[in-house]
Short mmCIF file of C-alpha atoms in Angstrom, two decimals:
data_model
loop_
_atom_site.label_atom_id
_atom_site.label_comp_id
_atom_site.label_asym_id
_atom_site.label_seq_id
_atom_site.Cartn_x
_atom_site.Cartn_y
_atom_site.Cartn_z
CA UNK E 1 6.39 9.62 30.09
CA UNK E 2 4.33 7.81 27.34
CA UNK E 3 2.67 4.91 28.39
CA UNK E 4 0.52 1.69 27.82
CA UNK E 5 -1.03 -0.05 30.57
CA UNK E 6 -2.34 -3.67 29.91
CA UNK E 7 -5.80 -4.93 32.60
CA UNK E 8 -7.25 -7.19 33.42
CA UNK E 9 -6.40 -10.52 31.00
CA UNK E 10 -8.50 -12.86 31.22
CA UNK E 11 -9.87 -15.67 29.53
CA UNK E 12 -13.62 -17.37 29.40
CA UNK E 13 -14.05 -20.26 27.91
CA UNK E 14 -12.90 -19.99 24.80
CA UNK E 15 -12.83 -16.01 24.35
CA UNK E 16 -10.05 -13.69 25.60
CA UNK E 17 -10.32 -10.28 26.55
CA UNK E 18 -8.04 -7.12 27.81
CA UNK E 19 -8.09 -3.47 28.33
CA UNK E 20 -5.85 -1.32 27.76
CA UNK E 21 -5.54 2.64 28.96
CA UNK E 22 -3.04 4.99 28.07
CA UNK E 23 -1.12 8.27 28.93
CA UNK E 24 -2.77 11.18 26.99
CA UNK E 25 -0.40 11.45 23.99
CA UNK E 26 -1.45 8.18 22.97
CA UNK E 27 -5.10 8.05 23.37
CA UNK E 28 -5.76 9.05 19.78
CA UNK E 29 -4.00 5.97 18.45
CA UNK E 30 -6.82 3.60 20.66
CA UNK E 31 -10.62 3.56 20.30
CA UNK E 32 -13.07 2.31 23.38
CA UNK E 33 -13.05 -0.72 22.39
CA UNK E 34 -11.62 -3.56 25.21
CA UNK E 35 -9.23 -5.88 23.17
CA UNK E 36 -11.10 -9.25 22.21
CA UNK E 37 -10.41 -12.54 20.57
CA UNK E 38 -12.27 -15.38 20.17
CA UNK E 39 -11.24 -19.09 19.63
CA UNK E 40 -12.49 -22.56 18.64
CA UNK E 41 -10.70 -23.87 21.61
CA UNK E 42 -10.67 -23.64 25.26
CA UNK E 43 -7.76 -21.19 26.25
CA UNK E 44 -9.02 -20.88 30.29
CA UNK E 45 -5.55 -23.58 31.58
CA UNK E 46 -3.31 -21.28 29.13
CA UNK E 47 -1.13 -19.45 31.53
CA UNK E 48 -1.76 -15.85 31.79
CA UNK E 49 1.82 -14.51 30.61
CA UNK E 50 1.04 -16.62 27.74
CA UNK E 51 -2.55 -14.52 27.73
CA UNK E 52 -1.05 -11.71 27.37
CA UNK E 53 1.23 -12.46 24.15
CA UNK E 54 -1.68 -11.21 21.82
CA UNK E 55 -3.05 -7.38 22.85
CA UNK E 56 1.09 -7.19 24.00
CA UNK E 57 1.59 -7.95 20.03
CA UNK E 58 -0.94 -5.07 18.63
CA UNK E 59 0.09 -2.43 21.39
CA UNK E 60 4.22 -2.61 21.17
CA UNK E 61 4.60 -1.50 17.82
CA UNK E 62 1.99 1.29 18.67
CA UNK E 63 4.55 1.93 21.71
CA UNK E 64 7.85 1.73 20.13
CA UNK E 65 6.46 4.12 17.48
CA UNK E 66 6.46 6.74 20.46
CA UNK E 67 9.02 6.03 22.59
CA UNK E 68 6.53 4.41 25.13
CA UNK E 69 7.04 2.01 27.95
CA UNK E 70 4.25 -0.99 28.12
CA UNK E 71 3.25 -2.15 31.54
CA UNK E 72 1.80 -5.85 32.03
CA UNK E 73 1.00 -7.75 35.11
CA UNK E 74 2.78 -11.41 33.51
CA UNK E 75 4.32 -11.76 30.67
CA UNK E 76 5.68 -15.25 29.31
CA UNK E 77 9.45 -14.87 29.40
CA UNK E 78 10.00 -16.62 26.00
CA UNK E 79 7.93 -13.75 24.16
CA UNK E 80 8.90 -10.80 26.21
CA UNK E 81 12.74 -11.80 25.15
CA UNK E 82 11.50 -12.54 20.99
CA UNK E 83 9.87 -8.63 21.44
CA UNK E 84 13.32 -7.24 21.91
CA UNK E 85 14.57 -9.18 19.05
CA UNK E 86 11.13 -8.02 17.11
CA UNK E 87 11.83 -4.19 18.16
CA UNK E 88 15.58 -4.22 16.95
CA UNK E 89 14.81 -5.53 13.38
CA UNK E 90 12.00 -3.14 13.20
CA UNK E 91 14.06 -0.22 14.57
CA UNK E 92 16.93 -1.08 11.81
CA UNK E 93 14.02 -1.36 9.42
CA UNK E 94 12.05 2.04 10.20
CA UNK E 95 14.05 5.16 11.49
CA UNK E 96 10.47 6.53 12.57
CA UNK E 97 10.26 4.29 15.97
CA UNK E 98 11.87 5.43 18.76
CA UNK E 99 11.71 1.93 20.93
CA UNK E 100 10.54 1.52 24.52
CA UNK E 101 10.53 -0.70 27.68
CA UNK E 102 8.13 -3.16 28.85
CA UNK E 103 7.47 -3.59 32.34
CA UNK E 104 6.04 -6.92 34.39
CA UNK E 105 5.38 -7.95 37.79
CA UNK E 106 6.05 -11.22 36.88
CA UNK E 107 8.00 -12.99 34.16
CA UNK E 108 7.19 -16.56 34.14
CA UNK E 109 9.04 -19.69 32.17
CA UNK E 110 6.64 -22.37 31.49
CA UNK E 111 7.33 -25.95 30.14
CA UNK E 112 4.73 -27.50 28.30
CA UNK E 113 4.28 -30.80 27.25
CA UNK E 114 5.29 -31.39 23.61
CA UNK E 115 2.47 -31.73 21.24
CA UNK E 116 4.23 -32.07 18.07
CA UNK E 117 1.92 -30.16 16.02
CA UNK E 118 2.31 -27.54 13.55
CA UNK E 119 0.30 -24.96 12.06
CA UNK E 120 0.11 -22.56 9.08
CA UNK E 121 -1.76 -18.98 8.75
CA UNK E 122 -3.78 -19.95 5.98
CA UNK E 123 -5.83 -17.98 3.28
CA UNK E 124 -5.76 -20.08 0.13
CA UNK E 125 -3.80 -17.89 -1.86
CA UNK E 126 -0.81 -18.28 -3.59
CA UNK E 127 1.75 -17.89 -0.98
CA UNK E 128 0.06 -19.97 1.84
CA UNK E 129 -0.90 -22.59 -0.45
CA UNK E 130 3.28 -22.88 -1.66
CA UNK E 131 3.64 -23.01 1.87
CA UNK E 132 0.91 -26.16 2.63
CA UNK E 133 2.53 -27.63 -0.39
CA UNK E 134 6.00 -27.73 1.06
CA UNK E 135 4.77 -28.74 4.36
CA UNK E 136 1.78 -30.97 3.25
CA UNK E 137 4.09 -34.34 5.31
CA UNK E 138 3.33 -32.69 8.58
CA UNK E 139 -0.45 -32.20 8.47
CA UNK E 140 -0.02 -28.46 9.49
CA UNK E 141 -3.42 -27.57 11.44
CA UNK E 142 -4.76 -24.04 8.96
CA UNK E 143 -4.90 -21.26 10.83
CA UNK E 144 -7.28 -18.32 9.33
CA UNK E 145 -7.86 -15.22 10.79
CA UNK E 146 -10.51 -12.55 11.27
CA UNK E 147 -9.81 -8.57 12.44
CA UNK E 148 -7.42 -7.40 9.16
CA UNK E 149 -8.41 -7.94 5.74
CA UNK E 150 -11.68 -9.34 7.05
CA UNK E 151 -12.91 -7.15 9.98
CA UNK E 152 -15.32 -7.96 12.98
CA UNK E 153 -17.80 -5.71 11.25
CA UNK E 154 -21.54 -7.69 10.53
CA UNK E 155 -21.36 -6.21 7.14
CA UNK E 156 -18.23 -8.72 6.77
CA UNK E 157 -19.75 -11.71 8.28
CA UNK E 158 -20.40 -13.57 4.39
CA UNK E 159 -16.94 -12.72 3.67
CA UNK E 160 -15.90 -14.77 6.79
CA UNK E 161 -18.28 -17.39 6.18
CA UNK E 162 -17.32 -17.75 2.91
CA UNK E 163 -13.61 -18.10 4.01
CA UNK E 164 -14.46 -20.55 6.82
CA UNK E 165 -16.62 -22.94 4.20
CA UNK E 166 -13.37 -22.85 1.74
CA UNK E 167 -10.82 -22.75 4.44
CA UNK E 168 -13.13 -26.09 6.12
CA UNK E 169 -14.04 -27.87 2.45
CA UNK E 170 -10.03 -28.00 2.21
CA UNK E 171 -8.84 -29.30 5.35
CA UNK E 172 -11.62 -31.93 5.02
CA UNK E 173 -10.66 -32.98 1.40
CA UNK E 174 -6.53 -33.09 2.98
CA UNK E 175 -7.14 -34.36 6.29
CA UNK E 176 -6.25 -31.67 8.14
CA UNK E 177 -7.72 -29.73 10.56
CA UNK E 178 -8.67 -25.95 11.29
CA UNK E 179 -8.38 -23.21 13.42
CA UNK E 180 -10.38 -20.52 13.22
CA UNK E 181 -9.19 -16.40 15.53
CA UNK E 182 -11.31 -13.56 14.78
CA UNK E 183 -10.37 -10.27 16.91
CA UNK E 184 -10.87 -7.04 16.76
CA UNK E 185 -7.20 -5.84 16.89
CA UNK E 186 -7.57 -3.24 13.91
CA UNK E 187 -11.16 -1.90 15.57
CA UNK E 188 -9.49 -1.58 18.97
CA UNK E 189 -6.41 0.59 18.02
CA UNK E 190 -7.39 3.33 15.68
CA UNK E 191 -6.07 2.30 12.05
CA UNK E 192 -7.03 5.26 10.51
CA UNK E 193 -5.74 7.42 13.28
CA UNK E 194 -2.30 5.30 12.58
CA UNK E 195 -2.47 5.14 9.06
CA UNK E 196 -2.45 9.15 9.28
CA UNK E 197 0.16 9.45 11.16
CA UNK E 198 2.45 7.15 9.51
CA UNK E 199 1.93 6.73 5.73
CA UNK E 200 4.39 9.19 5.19
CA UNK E 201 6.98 7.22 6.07
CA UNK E 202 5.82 3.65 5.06
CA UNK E 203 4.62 2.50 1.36
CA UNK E 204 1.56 0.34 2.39
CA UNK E 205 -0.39 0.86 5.74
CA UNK E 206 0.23 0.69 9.29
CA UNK E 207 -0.21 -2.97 9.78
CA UNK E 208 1.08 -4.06 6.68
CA UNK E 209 4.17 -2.03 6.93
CA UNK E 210 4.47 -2.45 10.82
CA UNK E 211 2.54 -4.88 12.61
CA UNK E 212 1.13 -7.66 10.70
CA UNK E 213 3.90 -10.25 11.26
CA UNK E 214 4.36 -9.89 15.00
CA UNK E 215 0.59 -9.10 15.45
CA UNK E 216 -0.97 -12.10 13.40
CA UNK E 217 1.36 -14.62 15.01
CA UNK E 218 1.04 -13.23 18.57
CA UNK E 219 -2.81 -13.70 18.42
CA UNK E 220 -2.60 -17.29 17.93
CA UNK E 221 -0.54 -18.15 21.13
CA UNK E 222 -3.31 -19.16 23.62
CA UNK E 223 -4.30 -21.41 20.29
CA UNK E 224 -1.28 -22.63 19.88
CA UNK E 225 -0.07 -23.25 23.63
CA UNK E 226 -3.40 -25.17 23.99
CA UNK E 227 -2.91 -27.38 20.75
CA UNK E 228 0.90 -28.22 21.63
CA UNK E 229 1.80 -26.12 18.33
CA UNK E 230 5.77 -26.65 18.36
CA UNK E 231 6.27 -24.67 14.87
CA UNK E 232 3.45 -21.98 13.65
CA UNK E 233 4.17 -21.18 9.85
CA UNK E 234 3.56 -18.22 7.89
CA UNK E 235 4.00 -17.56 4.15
CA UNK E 236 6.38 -15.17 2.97
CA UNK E 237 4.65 -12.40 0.53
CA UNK E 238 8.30 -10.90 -0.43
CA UNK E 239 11.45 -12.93 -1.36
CA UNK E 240 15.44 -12.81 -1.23
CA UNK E 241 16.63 -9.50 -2.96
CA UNK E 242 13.61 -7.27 -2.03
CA UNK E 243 14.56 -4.74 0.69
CA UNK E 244 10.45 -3.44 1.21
CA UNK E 245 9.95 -1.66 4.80
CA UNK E 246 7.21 -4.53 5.57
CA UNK E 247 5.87 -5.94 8.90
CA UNK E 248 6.24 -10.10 7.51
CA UNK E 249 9.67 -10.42 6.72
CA UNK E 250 12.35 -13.35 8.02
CA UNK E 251 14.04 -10.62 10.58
CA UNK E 252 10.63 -10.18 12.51
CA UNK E 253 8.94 -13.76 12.36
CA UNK E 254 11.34 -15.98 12.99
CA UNK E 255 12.16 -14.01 16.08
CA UNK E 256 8.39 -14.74 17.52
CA UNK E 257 8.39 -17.05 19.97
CA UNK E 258 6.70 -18.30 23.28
CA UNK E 259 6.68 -20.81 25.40
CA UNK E 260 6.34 -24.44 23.48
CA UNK E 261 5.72 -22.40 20.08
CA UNK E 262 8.47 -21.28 17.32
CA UNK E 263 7.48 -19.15 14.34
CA UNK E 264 8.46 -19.73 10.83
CA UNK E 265 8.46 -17.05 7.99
CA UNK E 266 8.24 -19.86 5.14
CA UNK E 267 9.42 -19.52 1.62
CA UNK E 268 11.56 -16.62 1.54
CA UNK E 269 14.10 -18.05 -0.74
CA UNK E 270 11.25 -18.62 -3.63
CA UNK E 271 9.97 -15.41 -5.84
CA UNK E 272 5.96 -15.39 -5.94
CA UNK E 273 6.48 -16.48 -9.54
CA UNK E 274 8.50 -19.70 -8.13
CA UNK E 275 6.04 -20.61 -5.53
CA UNK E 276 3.16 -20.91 -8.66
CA UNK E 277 6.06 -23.11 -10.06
CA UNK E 278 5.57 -24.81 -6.97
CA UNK E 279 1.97 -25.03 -6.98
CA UNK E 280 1.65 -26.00 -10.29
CA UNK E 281 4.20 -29.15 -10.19
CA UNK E 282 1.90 -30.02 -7.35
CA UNK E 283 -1.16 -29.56 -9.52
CA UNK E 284 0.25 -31.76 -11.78
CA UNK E 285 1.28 -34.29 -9.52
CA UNK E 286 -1.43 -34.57 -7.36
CA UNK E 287 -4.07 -32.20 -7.35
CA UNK E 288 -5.16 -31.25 -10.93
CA UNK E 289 -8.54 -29.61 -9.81
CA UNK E 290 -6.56 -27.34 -6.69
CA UNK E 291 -8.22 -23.67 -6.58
CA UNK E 292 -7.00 -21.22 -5.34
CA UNK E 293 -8.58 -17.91 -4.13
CA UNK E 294 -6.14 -14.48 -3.96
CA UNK E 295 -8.62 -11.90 -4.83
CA UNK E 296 -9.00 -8.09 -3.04
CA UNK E 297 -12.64 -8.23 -3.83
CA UNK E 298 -13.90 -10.94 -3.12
CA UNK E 299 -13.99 -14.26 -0.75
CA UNK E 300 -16.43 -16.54 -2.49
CA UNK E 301 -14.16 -16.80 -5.46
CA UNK E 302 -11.71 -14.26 -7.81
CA UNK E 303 -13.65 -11.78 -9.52
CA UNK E 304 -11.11 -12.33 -12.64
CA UNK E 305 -11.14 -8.18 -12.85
CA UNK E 306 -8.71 -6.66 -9.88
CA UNK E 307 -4.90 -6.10 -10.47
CA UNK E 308 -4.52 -9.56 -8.02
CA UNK E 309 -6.73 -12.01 -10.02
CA UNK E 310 -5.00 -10.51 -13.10
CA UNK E 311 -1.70 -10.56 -11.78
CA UNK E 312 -2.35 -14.57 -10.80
CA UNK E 313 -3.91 -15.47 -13.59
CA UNK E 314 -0.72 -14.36 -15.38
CA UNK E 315 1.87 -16.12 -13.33
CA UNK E 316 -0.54 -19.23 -13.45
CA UNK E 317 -0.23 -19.23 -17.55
CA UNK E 318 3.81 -19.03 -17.43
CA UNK E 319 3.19 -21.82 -15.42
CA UNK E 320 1.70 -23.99 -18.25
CA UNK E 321 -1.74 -23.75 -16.32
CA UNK E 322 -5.21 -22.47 -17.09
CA UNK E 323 -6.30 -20.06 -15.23
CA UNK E 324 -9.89 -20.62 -15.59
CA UNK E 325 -9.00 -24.13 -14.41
CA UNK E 326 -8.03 -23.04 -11.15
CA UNK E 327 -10.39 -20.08 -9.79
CA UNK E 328 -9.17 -17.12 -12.50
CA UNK E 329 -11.96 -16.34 -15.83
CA UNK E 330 -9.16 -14.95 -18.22
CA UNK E 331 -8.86 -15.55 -21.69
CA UNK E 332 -6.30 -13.80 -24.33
CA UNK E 333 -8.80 -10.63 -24.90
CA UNK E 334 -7.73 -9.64 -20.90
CA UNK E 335 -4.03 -9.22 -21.66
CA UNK E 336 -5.41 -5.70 -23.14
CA UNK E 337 -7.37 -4.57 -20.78
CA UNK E 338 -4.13 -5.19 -18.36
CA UNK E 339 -2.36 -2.83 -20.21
CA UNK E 340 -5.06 -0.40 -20.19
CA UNK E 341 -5.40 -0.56 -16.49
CA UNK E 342 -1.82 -0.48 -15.63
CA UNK E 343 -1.18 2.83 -18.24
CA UNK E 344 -4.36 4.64 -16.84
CA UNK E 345 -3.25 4.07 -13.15
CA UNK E 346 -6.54 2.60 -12.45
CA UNK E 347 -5.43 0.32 -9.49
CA UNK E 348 -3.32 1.62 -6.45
CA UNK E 349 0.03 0.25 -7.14
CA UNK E 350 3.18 -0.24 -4.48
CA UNK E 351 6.85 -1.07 -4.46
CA UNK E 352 5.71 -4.87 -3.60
CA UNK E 353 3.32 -4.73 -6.68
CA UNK E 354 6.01 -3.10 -8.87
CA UNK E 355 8.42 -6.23 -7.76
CA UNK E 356 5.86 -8.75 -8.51
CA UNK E 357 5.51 -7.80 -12.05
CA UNK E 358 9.25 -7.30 -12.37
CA UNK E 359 9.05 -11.25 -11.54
CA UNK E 360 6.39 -12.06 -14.06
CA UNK E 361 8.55 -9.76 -16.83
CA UNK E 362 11.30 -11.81 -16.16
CA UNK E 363 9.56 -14.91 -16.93
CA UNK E 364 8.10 -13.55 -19.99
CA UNK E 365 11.13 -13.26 -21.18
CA UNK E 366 11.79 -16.87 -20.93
CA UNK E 367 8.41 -18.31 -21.97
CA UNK E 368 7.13 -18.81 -25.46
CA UNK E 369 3.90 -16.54 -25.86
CA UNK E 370 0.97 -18.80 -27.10
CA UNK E 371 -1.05 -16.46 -28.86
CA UNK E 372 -0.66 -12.82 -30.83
CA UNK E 373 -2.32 -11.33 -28.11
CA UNK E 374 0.19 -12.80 -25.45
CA UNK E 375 3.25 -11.87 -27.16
CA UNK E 376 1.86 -8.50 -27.54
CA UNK E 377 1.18 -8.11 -23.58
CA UNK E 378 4.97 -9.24 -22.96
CA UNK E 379 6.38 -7.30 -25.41
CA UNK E 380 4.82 -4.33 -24.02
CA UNK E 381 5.51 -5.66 -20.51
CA UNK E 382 9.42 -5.73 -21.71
CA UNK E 383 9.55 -2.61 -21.97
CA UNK E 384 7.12 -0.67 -19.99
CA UNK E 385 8.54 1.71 -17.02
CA UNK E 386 7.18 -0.03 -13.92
CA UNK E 387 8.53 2.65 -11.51
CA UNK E 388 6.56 4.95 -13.73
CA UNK E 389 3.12 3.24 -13.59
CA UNK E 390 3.47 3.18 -9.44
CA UNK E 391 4.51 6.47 -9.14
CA UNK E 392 1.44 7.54 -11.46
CA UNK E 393 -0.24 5.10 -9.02
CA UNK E 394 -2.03 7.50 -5.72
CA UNK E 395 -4.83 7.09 -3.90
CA UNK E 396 -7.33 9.97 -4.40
CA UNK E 397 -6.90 13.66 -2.87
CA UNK E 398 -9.18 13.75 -0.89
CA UNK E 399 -7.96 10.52 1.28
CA UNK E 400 -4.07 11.93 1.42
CA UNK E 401 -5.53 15.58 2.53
CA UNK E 402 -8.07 13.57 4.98
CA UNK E 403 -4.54 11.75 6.34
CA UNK E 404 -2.55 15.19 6.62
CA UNK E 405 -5.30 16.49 8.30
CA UNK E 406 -6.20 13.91 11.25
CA UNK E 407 -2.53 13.68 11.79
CA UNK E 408 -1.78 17.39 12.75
CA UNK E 409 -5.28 17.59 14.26
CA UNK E 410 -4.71 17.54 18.28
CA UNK E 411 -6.07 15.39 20.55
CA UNK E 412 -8.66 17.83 21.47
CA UNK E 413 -10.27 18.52 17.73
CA UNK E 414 -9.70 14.76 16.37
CA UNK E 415 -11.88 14.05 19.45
CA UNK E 416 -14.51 16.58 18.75
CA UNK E 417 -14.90 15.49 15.12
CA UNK E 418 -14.84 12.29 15.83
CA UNK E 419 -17.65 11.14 17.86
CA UNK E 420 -16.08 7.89 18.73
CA UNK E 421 -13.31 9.40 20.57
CA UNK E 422 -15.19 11.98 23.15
CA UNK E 423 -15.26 8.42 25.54
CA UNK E 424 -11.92 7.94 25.42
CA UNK E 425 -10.57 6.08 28.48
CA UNK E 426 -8.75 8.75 30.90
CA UNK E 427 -6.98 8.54 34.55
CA UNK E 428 -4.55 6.60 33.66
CA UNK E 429 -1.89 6.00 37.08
CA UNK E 430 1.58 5.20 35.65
CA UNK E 431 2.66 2.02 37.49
CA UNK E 432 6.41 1.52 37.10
CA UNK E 433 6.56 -2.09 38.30
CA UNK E 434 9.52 -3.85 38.23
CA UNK E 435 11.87 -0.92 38.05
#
């Protein structure tokens, strides 16, 4: 039977750590690594089945992907019933995952005392910054994570810094405050090892398809349970109307839950092009020098040149902003070199890209261009096959036959060639507690 065996939670001051060993069909999908996160706040008086809610939020999607059972010594009961919730909308969403069981010595229902706080995942970018704007009244306490886009890795330590100084310079200029997670969930299972096994049936990556909406909220309970978070927001990236096989979407977070804590999958109901409507009326209002920072390069700022700063700049000028007012260099001579990149399939496009443009198209079509060069680029963009410019859209050979290849690979070969397995944790004594 295929298995996952949580040890050993515990917590230390303000870090948290776990290991995890598995039956052998599932050792490729883990590294050596223990599961670890760190906090900026003392998590030693969270209860342990409240512990537990973050490596149990990493390793069940990993599970139901195989049919597994997960075995834990104490799980809170709260977030061991939102996981069943979490595993049917999945399941409905991917035909891939099989489901599974998980298994506790002890389910416990805690009652703690009513902090009234709230927090939101926070990044600075379009979608989390609709979602500060519409929640700005309760002082939401911004949450920003390390261990996904940002990994543990030294050589991304200034992109974390730089995050941290933005993320900080905000909350200090709002009166808010921060929270700052970094873990090494991505380093601990094996992403790649994931990614090869399952791209074929998902359009982005494992965690973005899968596991990024339970996963990022799950790491955040011990913070939150020690706070007195009550609601724990997190900005939609899709909206109404888009069916996308993703891992953030209504039917997964607003099931997450645990004890004192209820998540919030905030501002479905508004395309990305509405929540820059948003933004920008709040600009307007209040804010006129707001930046905002959404690029896949860079932290410290948009580089102004990937298909993201492009894509924002865009949706900032339909809506009556300037770009370069708010974090994007663009002027008129970049609608061209859009066009350029989009034909020549320079950028890696998916169906979520492909539905953000759609957006933008259709408020072309309302907006008066302001320049030759504009009406040009949504003229073209009128008419242009978007379905075309994805599917023309890969990632290079080599990575999809690298993919194909690790995922057919046994155990024994992937572990030869790949130094990092050949420790792999072994022995493991299936414990059927609670059966």
């Amino acid at each position: 039977m295929s298995s996952i065996v949580i040890d050993h939670v515990q917590a230390d001051g303000t870090t948290l750590e776990a290991d995890v060993r598995t039956s052998g069909d599932l050792e490729r999908f883990f590294t050596t690594e223990s599961f670890r996160t760190e906090y900026d706040i003392p998590i030693a008086d969270v209860p342990e089945g409240v512990l537990a809610i973050p490596v149990l939020a990493q390793v069940c999607p990993v599970a139901w992907a195989n049919g597994a059972d997960v075995y834990v010594d104490e799980v809170d009961a709260t977030f061991a019933a939102a996981l069943q919730d979490v595993e049917a909308s999945l399941r409905e969403m991917h035909d891939f995952l099989e489901g599974g069981t998980l298994y506790a010595k002890e389910t416990i229902d805690t009652d703690p005392e009513a902090g009234g706080e709230s927090g939101l995942l926070f990044t600075g970018g379009v979608d989390s910054t609709c979602s500060y704007v519409r929640h700005r009244e309760e002082k939401p306490t911004l949450v920003s994570i390390r261990g996904w886009t940002i990994t543990p890795d030294a050589a991304d330590d200034e992109k974390w810094d730089a995050l941290r100084e933005r993320v900080t310079g905000f909350t200090d200029e709002h009166g808010l405050e921060t929270a700052f997670v970094e873990s090494n969930m991505l380093s601990f299972l094996d992403h790649p090892m994931l990614l090869a096994h399952y791209k074929r049936y998902v359009d982005g990556a494992w965690y973005s398809s899968v596991g990024h909406g339970l996963g990022l909220l799950g790491l955040c309970a011990p913070m939150a349970y020690a706070r007195g978070m009550e609601n724990l927001y997190v900005a939609a990236t899709h909206w109404e109307g888009i069916d996308l096989e993703w891992g953030s979407r209504p039917d997964i977070d607003d099931h997450v839950r645990w004890a004192g804590t209820k998540c919030h999958h905030d501002g479905y109901e508004l395309t990305r092009q509405e929540r820059v409507d948003a933004i920008a009326d709040y600009i307007r209002e209040e804010e006129p020098n707001l930046q905002l920072q959404t690029c896949n390069d860079r932290m410290d700022g948009n580089c102004g040149e990937c298909e993201k700063c492009y894509r924002t700049a865009v949706g900032l000028r339909l809506s009556g902003l300037e770009p370069t007012d708010h974090g994007y260099p663009f002027d008129d001579e970049d609608y061209r070199e859009i066009r350029t990149a989009l034909e020549e399939g320079r950028w890696v496009l998916g169906q979520d890209e492909k539905y953000m443009w759609e957006d933008i198209r259709e408020r072309a079509c309302e907006t008066d261009p302001t320049s030759p060069a504009e009406a040009a680029f949504f003229a073209w963009l009128d008419e242009v096959d978007l379905d075309e410019l994805v599917s023309e859209s890969k990632p290079p050979l080599s990575h999809r036959l690298l993919r194909a290849g690790a995922r057919n690979a046994p155990a024994s070969v992937y572990n030869a060639v790949y130094p990092a397995w050949a420790t792999a944790k072994s022995g493991l004594r299936r414990v059927r507690h609670g059966r």
